[in-house]
Amino acid sequence: MLNFMDGVFSCCAEERVMVFTTRSKNTLDPTVIRSGRLDVHIHFPLCDFTAFKTLESNYLGLKDHKLYQQV
């Protein structure tokens, strides 16, 4: 992963935005997540039912559904 990250940045004079995801930041090599490599760390907790309904409304246009009681 380090070779890939360094290769992308060294071949391009412009700044790049790269998004990496992981289930556990603690299992990554510290050189991967040091400042200058990955500068912004955002924690996304599990999606609760309210967030699910908001996403469903935004992307599918649904306000209510018969299966909400089962979810």
CSV table of N, CA and C in Angstrom, one decimal:
chain,number,residue,atom,x,y,z
A,1,MET,N,0.8,-1.2,0.0
A,1,MET,CA,0.0,0.0,0.0
A,1,MET,C,0.9,1.3,0.0
A,2,LEU,N,2.0,1.2,0.7
A,2,LEU,CA,2.9,2.4,0.8
A,2,LEU,C,3.4,2.7,-0.6
A,3,ASN,N,3.8,1.6,-1.3
A,3,ASN,CA,4.4,1.8,-2.7
A,3,ASN,C,3.3,2.5,-3.6
A,4,PHE,N,2.1,2.0,-3.5
A,4,PHE,CA,1.0,2.6,-4.3
A,4,PHE,C,0.8,4.1,-3.9
A,5,MET,N,0.7,4.4,-2.6
A,5,MET,CA,0.5,5.8,-2.2
A,5,MET,C,1.6,6.7,-2.7
A,6,ASP,N,2.9,6.2,-2.5
A,6,ASP,CA,4.0,7.0,-2.9
A,6,ASP,C,4.1,7.1,-4.4
A,7,GLY,N,3.7,6.1,-5.1
A,7,GLY,CA,3.7,6.1,-6.6
A,7,GLY,C,2.7,7.1,-7.2
A,8,VAL,N,1.5,7.2,-6.6
A,8,VAL,CA,0.5,8.1,-7.1
A,8,VAL,C,0.9,9.5,-6.8
A,9,PHE,N,1.5,9.8,-5.7
A,9,PHE,CA,1.9,11.2,-5.3
A,9,PHE,C,3.1,11.6,-6.1
A,10,SER,N,4.1,10.7,-6.4
A,10,SER,CA,5.3,11.1,-7.0
A,10,SER,C,5.1,11.3,-8.5
A,11,CYS,N,4.1,10.7,-9.1
A,11,CYS,CA,4.0,10.8,-10.6
A,11,CYS,C,3.1,12.0,-10.9
A,12,CYS,N,2.4,12.6,-10.0
A,12,CYS,CA,1.5,13.7,-10.2
A,12,CYS,C,1.9,14.9,-9.5
A,13,ALA,N,2.0,16.0,-10.2
A,13,ALA,CA,2.4,17.3,-9.6
A,13,ALA,C,1.2,17.9,-8.8
A,14,GLU,N,0.0,17.5,-9.2
A,14,GLU,CA,-1.2,18.0,-8.6
A,14,GLU,C,-1.5,17.3,-7.3
A,15,GLU,N,-2.2,17.9,-6.4
A,15,GLU,CA,-2.7,17.2,-5.2
A,15,GLU,C,-3.8,16.2,-5.6
A,16,ARG,N,-3.8,15.2,-4.8
A,16,ARG,CA,-4.8,14.1,-5.0
A,16,ARG,C,-5.6,13.8,-3.8
A,17,VAL,N,-6.8,13.4,-3.9
A,17,VAL,CA,-7.6,13.0,-2.8
A,17,VAL,C,-7.8,11.5,-2.9
A,18,MET,N,-7.4,10.8,-1.9
A,18,MET,CA,-7.5,9.3,-1.9
A,18,MET,C,-8.3,8.9,-0.7
A,19,VAL,N,-9.2,8.0,-0.9
A,19,VAL,CA,-10.1,7.5,0.2
A,19,VAL,C,-9.7,6.0,0.5
A,20,PHE,N,-9.4,5.8,1.8
A,20,PHE,CA,-9.1,4.4,2.3
A,20,PHE,C,-10.1,4.1,3.3
A,21,THR,N,-10.6,2.9,3.4
A,21,THR,CA,-11.5,2.4,4.4
A,21,THR,C,-10.9,1.2,5.1
A,22,THR,N,-11.2,1.1,6.4
A,22,THR,CA,-10.7,-0.1,7.2
A,22,THR,C,-11.7,-0.3,8.3
A,23,ARG,N,-11.7,-1.5,8.7
A,23,ARG,CA,-12.6,-1.9,9.9
A,23,ARG,C,-11.9,-1.5,11.2
A,24,SER,N,-10.6,-1.5,11.2
A,24,SER,CA,-9.9,-1.2,12.4
A,24,SER,C,-8.6,-0.4,12.1
A,25,LYS,N,-8.5,0.8,12.5
A,25,LYS,CA,-7.3,1.6,12.2
A,25,LYS,C,-6.1,1.1,13.0
A,26,ASN,N,-6.4,0.4,14.1
A,26,ASN,CA,-5.3,0.0,15.0
A,26,ASN,C,-4.5,-1.2,14.3
A,27,THR,N,-5.0,-1.8,13.3
A,27,THR,CA,-4.3,-2.9,12.7
A,27,THR,C,-3.4,-2.4,11.6
A,28,LEU,N,-3.5,-1.2,11.2
A,28,LEU,CA,-2.6,-0.6,10.1
A,28,LEU,C,-1.2,-0.3,10.6
A,29,ASP,N,-0.3,-0.4,9.7
A,29,ASP,CA,1.1,0.0,10.0
A,29,ASP,C,1.1,1.5,10.3
A,30,PRO,N,1.8,1.9,11.4
A,30,PRO,CA,1.8,3.3,11.7
A,30,PRO,C,2.3,4.2,10.6
A,31,THR,N,3.2,3.7,9.7
A,31,THR,CA,3.7,4.5,8.6
A,31,THR,C,2.6,4.9,7.6
A,32,VAL,N,1.6,4.1,7.6
A,32,VAL,CA,0.5,4.3,6.6
A,32,VAL,C,-0.4,5.5,7.1
A,33,ILE,N,-0.6,5.6,8.4
A,33,ILE,CA,-1.5,6.6,8.9
A,33,ILE,C,-0.9,7.8,9.5
A,34,ARG,N,0.4,7.9,9.3
A,34,ARG,CA,1.1,9.1,9.9
A,34,ARG,C,0.7,10.4,9.1
A,35,SER,N,0.9,11.5,9.8
A,35,SER,CA,0.6,12.8,9.2
A,35,SER,C,1.5,13.0,7.9
A,36,GLY,N,0.8,13.5,6.9
A,36,GLY,CA,1.5,13.6,5.6
A,36,GLY,C,1.1,12.5,4.6
A,37,ARG,N,0.7,11.4,5.1
A,37,ARG,CA,0.2,10.3,4.2
A,37,ARG,C,-1.4,10.4,4.3
A,38,LEU,N,-1.9,10.2,5.4
A,38,LEU,CA,-3.4,10.2,5.6
A,38,LEU,C,-3.6,11.3,6.6
A,39,ASP,N,-4.0,12.5,6.2
A,39,ASP,CA,-4.1,13.6,7.0
A,39,ASP,C,-5.5,13.8,7.7
A,40,VAL,N,-6.5,13.2,7.1
A,40,VAL,CA,-7.9,13.4,7.7
A,40,VAL,C,-8.4,12.0,8.0
A,41,HIS,N,-8.8,11.8,9.2
A,41,HIS,CA,-9.4,10.5,9.7
A,41,HIS,C,-10.8,10.8,10.1
A,42,ILE,N,-11.8,10.1,9.5
A,42,ILE,CA,-13.2,10.3,9.8
A,42,ILE,C,-13.7,9.0,10.3
A,43,HIS,N,-14.4,9.0,11.4
A,43,HIS,CA,-15.0,7.8,11.9
A,43,HIS,C,-16.5,7.8,11.6
A,44,PHE,N,-17.0,6.8,10.9
A,44,PHE,CA,-18.4,6.6,10.6
A,44,PHE,C,-18.9,5.5,11.4
A,45,PRO,N,-19.7,5.8,12.4
A,45,PRO,CA,-20.3,4.7,13.2
A,45,PRO,C,-21.4,3.9,12.4
A,46,LEU,N,-21.8,2.9,13.0
A,46,LEU,CA,-22.9,2.1,12.3
A,46,LEU,C,-24.1,2.9,12.1
A,47,CYS,N,-24.8,2.6,11.0
A,47,CYS,CA,-26.0,3.3,10.6
A,47,CYS,C,-27.1,2.9,11.5
A,48,ASP,N,-27.8,3.8,12.2
A,48,ASP,CA,-29.0,3.5,12.9
A,48,ASP,C,-30.2,3.6,12.1
A,49,PHE,N,-31.4,3.3,12.6
A,49,PHE,CA,-32.6,3.3,11.8
A,49,PHE,C,-33.0,4.7,11.3
A,50,THR,N,-32.7,5.7,12.1
A,50,THR,CA,-33.0,7.1,11.6
A,50,THR,C,-32.2,7.4,10.4
A,51,ALA,N,-30.9,7.1,10.5
A,51,ALA,CA,-30.0,7.4,9.4
A,51,ALA,C,-30.4,6.6,8.1
A,52,PHE,N,-30.8,5.3,8.4
A,52,PHE,CA,-31.2,4.5,7.3
A,52,PHE,C,-32.4,5.1,6.6
A,53,LYS,N,-33.4,5.6,7.3
A,53,LYS,CA,-34.6,6.2,6.7
A,53,LYS,C,-34.3,7.4,6.0
A,54,THR,N,-33.3,8.2,6.5
A,54,THR,CA,-32.9,9.4,5.8
A,54,THR,C,-32.2,9.1,4.4
A,55,LEU,N,-31.3,8.1,4.5
A,55,LEU,CA,-30.7,7.7,3.2
A,55,LEU,C,-31.7,7.1,2.2
A,56,GLU,N,-32.6,6.3,2.7
A,56,GLU,CA,-33.7,5.8,1.8
A,56,GLU,C,-34.6,6.9,1.2
A,57,SER,N,-34.9,7.9,2.0
A,57,SER,CA,-35.7,9.0,1.6
A,57,SER,C,-34.9,9.8,0.5
A,58,ASN,N,-33.7,10.0,0.8
A,58,ASN,CA,-32.8,10.8,-0.2
A,58,ASN,C,-32.6,10.1,-1.5
A,59,TYR,N,-32.3,8.8,-1.5
A,59,TYR,CA,-31.9,8.1,-2.7
A,59,TYR,C,-33.1,7.4,-3.4
A,60,LEU,N,-34.1,7.0,-2.6
A,60,LEU,CA,-35.2,6.3,-3.2
A,60,LEU,C,-36.5,7.1,-3.2
A,61,GLY,N,-36.5,8.2,-2.5
A,61,GLY,CA,-37.7,9.0,-2.4
A,61,GLY,C,-38.9,8.4,-1.6
A,62,LEU,N,-38.6,7.4,-0.7
A,62,LEU,CA,-39.6,6.8,0.1
A,62,LEU,C,-39.7,7.5,1.5
A,63,LYS,N,-40.9,7.8,1.9
A,63,LYS,CA,-41.1,8.4,3.2
A,63,LYS,C,-41.6,7.4,4.2
A,64,ASP,N,-42.2,6.3,3.7
A,64,ASP,CA,-42.7,5.3,4.6
A,64,ASP,C,-42.7,4.0,3.8
A,65,HIS,N,-42.6,2.8,4.5
A,65,HIS,CA,-42.7,1.6,3.8
A,65,HIS,C,-43.3,0.5,4.8
A,66,LYS,N,-44.0,-0.4,4.2
A,66,LYS,CA,-44.6,-1.4,5.0
A,66,LYS,C,-43.7,-2.3,5.8
A,67,LEU,N,-42.4,-2.4,5.4
A,67,LEU,CA,-41.5,-3.3,6.1
A,67,LEU,C,-40.7,-2.6,7.2
A,68,TYR,N,-41.0,-1.3,7.4
A,68,TYR,CA,-40.3,-0.5,8.5
A,68,TYR,C,-40.4,-1.2,9.9
A,69,GLN,N,-41.6,-1.8,10.1
A,69,GLN,CA,-41.8,-2.4,11.4
A,69,GLN,C,-40.9,-3.6,11.6
A,70,GLN,N,-40.6,-4.3,10.5
A,70,GLN,CA,-39.7,-5.5,10.6
A,70,GLN,C,-38.2,-5.1,10.7
A,71,VAL,N,-37.9,-3.9,10.1
A,71,VAL,CA,-36.5,-3.5,10.2
A,71,VAL,C,-36.2,-3.0,11.6
